[in-house]
C-alpha positions as YAML, in Angstrom:
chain: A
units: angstrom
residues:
- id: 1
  name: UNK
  ca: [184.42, 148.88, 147.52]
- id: 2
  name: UNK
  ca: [181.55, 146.75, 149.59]
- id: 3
  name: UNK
  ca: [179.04, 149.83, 150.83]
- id: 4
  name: UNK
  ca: [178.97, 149.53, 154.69]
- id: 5
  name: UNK
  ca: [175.17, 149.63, 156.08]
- id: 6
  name: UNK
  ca: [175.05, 152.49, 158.22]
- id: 7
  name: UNK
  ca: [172.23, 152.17, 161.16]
- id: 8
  name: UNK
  ca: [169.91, 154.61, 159.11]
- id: 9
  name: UNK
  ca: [170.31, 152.25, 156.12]
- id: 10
  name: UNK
  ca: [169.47, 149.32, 157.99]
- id: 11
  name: UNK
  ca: [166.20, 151.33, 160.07]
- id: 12
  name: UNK
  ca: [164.99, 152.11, 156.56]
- id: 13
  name: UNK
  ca: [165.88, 148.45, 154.99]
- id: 14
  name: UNK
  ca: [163.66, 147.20, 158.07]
- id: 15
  name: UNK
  ca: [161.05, 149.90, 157.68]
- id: 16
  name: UNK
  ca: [160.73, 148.64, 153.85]
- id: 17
  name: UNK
  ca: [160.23, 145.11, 154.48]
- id: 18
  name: UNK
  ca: [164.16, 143.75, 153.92]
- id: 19
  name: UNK
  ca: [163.95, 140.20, 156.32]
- id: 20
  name: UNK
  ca: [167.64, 140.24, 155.62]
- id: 21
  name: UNK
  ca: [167.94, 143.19, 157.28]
- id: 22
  name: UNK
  ca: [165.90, 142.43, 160.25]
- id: 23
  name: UNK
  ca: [167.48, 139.52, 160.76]
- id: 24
  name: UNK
  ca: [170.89, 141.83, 160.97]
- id: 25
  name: UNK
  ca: [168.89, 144.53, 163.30]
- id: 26
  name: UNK
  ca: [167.54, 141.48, 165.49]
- id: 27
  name: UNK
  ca: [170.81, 139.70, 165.59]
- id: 28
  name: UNK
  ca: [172.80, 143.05, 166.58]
- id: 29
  name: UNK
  ca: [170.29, 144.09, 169.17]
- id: 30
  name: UNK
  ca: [168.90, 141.17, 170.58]
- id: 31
  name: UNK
  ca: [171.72, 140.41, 173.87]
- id: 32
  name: UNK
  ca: [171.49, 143.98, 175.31]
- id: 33
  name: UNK
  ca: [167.35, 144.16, 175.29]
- id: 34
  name: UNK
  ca: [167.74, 140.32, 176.47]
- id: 35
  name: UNK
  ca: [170.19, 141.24, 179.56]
- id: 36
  name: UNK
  ca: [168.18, 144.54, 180.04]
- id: 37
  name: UNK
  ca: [164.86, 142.97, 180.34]
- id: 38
  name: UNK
  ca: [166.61, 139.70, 182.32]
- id: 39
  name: UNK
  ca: [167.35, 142.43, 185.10]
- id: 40
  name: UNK
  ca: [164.18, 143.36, 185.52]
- id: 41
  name: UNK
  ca: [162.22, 140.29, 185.44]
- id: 42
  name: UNK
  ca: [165.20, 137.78, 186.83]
- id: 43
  name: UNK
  ca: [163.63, 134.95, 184.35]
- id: 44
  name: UNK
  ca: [165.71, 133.52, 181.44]
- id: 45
  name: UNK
  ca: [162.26, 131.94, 180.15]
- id: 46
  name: UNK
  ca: [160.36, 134.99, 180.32]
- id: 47
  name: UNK
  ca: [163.22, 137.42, 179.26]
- id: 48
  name: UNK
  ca: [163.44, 135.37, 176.54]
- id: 49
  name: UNK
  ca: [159.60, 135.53, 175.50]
- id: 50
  name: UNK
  ca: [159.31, 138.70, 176.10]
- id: 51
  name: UNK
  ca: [162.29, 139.60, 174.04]
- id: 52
  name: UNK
  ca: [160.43, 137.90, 171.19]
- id: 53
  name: UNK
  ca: [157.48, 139.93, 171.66]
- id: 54
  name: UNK
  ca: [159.72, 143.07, 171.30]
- id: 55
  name: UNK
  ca: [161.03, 142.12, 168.20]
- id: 56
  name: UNK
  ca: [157.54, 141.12, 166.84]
- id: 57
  name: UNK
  ca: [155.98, 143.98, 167.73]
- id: 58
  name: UNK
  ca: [158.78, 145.94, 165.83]
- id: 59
  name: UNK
  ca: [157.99, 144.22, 162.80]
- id: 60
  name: UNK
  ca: [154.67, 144.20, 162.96]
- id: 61
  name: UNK
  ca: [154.95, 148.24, 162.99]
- id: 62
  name: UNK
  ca: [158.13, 148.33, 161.03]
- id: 63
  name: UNK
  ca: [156.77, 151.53, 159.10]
- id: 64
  name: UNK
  ca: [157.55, 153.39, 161.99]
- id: 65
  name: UNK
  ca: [160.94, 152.95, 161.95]
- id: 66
  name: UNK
  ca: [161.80, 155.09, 159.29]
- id: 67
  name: UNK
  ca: [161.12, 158.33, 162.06]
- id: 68
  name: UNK
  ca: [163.05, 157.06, 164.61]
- id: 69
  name: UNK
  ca: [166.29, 158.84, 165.35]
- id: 70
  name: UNK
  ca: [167.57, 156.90, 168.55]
- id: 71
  name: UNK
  ca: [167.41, 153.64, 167.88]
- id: 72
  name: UNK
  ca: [168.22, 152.20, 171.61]
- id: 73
  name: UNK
  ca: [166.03, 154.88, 173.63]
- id: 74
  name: UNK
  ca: [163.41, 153.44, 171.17]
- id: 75
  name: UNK
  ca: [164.02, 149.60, 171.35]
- id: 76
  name: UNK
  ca: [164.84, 150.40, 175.23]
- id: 77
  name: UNK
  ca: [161.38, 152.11, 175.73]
- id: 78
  name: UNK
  ca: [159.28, 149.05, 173.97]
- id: 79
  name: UNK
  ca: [161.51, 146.20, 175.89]
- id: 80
  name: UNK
  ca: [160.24, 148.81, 179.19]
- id: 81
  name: UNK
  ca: [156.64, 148.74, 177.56]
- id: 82
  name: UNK
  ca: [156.24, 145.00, 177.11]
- id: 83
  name: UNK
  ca: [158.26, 144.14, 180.65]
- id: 84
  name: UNK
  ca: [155.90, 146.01, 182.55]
- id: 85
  name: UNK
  ca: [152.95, 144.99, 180.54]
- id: 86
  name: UNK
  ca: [154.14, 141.46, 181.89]
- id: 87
  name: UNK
  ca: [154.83, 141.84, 185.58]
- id: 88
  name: UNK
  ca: [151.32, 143.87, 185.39]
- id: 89
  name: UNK
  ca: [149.64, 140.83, 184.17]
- id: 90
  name: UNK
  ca: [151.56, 138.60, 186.32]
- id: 91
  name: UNK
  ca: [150.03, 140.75, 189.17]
- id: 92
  name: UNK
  ca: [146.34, 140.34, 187.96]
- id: 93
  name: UNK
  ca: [146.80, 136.68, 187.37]
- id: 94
  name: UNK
  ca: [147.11, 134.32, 190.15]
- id: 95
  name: UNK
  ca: [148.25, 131.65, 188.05]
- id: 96
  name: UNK
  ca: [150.98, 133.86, 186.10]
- id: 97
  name: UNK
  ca: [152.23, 135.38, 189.26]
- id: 98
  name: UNK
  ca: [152.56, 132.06, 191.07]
- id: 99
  name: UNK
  ca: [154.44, 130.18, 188.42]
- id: 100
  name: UNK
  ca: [156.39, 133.38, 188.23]
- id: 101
  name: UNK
  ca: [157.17, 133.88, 191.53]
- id: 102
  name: UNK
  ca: [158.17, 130.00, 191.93]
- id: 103
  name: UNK
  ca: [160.68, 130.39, 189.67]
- id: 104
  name: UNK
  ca: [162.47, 133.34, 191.34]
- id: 105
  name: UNK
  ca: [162.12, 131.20, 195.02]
- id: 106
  name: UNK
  ca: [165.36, 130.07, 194.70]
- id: 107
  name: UNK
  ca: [167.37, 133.00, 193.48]
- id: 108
  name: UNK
  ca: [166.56, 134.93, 196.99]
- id: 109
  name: UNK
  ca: [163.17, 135.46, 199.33]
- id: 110
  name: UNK
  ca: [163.78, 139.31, 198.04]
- id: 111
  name: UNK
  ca: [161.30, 138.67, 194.98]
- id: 112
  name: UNK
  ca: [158.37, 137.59, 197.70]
- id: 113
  name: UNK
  ca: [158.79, 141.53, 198.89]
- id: 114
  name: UNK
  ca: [158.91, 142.73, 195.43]
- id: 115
  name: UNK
  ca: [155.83, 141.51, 194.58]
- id: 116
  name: UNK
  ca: [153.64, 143.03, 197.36]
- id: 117
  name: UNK
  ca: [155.17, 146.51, 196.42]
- id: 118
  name: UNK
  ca: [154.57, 145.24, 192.84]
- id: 119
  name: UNK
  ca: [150.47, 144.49, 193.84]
- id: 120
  name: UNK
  ca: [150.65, 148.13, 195.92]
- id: 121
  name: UNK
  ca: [152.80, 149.65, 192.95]
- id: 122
  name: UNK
  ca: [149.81, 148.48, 190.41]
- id: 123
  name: UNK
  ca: [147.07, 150.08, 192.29]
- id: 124
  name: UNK
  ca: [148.38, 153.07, 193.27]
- id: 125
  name: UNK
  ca: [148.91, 153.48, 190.06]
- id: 126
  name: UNK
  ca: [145.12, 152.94, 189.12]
- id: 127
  name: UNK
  ca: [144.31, 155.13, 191.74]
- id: 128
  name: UNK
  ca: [146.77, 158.16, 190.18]
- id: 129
  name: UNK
  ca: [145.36, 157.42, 186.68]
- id: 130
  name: UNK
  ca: [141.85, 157.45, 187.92]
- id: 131
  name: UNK
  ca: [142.39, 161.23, 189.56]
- id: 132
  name: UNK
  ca: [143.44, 162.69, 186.25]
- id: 133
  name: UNK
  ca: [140.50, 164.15, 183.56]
- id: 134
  name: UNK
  ca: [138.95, 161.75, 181.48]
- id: 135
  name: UNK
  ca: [140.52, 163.41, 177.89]
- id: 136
  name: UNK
  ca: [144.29, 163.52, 179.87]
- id: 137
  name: UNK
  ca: [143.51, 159.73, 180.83]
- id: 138
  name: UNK
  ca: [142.27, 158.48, 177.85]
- id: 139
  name: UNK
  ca: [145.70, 160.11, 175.96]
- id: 140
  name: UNK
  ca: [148.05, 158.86, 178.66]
- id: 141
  name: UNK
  ca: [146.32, 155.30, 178.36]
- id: 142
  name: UNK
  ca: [146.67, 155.14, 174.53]
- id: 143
  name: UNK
  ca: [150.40, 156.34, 174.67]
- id: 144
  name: UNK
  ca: [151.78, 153.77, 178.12]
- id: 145
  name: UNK
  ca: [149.31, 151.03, 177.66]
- id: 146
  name: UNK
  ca: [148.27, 150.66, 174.04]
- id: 147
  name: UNK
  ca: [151.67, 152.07, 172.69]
- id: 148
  name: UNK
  ca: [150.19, 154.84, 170.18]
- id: 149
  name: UNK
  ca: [152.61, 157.61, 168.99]
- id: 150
  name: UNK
  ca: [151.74, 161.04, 169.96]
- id: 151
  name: UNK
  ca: [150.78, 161.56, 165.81]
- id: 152
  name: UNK
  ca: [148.69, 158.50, 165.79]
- id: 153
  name: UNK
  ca: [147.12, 159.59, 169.22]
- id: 154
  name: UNK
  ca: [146.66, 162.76, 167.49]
- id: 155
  name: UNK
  ca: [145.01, 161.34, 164.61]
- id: 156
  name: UNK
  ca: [142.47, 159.34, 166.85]
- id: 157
  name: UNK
  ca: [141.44, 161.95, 169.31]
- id: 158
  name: UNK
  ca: [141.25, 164.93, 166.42]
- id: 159
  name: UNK
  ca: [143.60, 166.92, 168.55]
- id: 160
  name: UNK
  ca: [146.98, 168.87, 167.97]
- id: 161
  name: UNK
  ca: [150.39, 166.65, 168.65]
- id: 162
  name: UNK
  ca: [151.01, 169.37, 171.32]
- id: 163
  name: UNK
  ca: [148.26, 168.72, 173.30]
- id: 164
  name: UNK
  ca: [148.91, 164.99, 173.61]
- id: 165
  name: UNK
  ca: [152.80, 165.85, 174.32]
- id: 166
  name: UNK
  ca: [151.07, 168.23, 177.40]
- id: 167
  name: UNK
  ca: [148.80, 165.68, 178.36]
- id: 168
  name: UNK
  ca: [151.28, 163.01, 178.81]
- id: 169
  name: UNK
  ca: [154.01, 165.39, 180.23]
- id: 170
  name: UNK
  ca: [150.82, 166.67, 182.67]
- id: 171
  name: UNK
  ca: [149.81, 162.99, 183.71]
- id: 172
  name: UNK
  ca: [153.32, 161.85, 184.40]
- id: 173
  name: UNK
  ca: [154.11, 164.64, 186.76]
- id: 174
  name: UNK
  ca: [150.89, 163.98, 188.53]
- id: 175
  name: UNK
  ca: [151.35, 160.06, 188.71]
- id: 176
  name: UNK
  ca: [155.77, 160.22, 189.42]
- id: 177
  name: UNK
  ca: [154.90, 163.05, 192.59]
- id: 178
  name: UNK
  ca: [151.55, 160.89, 193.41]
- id: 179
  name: UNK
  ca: [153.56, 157.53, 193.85]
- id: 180
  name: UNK
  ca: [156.42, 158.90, 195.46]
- id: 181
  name: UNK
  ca: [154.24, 160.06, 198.37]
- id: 182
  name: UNK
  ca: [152.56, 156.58, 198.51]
- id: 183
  name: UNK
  ca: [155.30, 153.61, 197.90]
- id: 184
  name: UNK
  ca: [158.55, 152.84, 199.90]
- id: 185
  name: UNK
  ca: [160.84, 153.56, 197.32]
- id: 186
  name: UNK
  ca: [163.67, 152.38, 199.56]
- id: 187
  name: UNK
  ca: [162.54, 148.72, 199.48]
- id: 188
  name: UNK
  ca: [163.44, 148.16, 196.21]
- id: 189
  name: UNK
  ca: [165.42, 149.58, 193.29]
- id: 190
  name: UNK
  ca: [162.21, 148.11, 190.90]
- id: 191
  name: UNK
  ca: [160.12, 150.05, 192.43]
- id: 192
  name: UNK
  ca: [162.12, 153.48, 191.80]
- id: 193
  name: UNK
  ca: [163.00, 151.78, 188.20]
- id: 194
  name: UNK
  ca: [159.59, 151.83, 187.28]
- id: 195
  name: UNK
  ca: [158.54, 155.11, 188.62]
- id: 196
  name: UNK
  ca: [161.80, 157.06, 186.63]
- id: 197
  name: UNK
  ca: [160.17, 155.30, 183.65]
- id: 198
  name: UNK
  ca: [156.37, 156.67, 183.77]
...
């Protein structure tokens, strides 16, 4: 009787190097992060890319695998990661944001308003993470923007697991209550996307 590869087989398979198996885990997972991450960024091109960049991130830290026990809230979370690591960069970059924002032109004039609250969304955010203490910062940086686990964070900072798991809990309390009084939420389901998500 042919063994059946359960998704804990295959996590592991991944985690231990098996291409075959990635190619399985990419194949099987690929269309939901690509229509998740389509939503939010309305480009095929880019959802595409940055779909890529998921999956090579993955395998560049396949190790990691092995501890993961929900697979989707875990691809889910680094398709989030790397989406908003994009439209952040597309903010700071004239040249990314305009040859972004021409390509959404003729879906609807709606994207022009999302990307002021995207520019006011991106430093309000600054300004939240700049009110928190430097140690609380400095963890809630590592974990949103560099992608650390709260062991590796851990690890790095010499400090319990707990702490970090305060810290970030702490800092997204502060940032979710600090944008809420600060951006029209109503103007834009992105907007209230993003903050659910800090």
């Amino acid at each position: 009787m042919k063994h059946v590869m359960t998704d804990e087989d295959l996590l592991q398979a991944v985690s231990a190097g098996d291409t075959a198996a990635f190619r399985i885990f990419f194949d099987s997972n690929r269309p939901k992060l690509y229509g998740f991450i389509l939503n939010m960024v309305k480009s095929r091109e880019v959802a595409e890319e940055i779909v890529m960049d998921v999956f090579m991130r993955i395998w560049q830290q396949r190790e990691l695998l092995q501890w993961v026990n929900n697979i989707d809230g875990f691809l889910f979370k680094v398709a989030y990661n790397k989406t908003v690591d994009f439209l952040r960069a597309a903010a700071r970059s004239p040249e990314l944001e305009q040859a972004l924002w021409e390509e959404l032109q003729p879906v609807s004039d709606v994207y022009a308003d999302t990307r002021l609250l995207l520019r006011d969304y991106e430093a309000r955010l600054r300004e939240a993470m700049d009110q928190l203490p430097a140690k609380r910062r400095q963890v809630y940086i590592l974990s949103r923007e560099h992608g650390y686990s709260h062991d590796q964070i851990a690890e790095m900072l010499h400090i319990s697991k707990n702490t970090v798991n305060n810290h970030i809990v702490t800092s997204q309390q502060f940032i979710r209550n600090y944008l809420v009084k600060r951006l029209d939420l109503g103007s834009t389901a992105f907007i209230a996307f993003v903050i659910s998500r800090i």
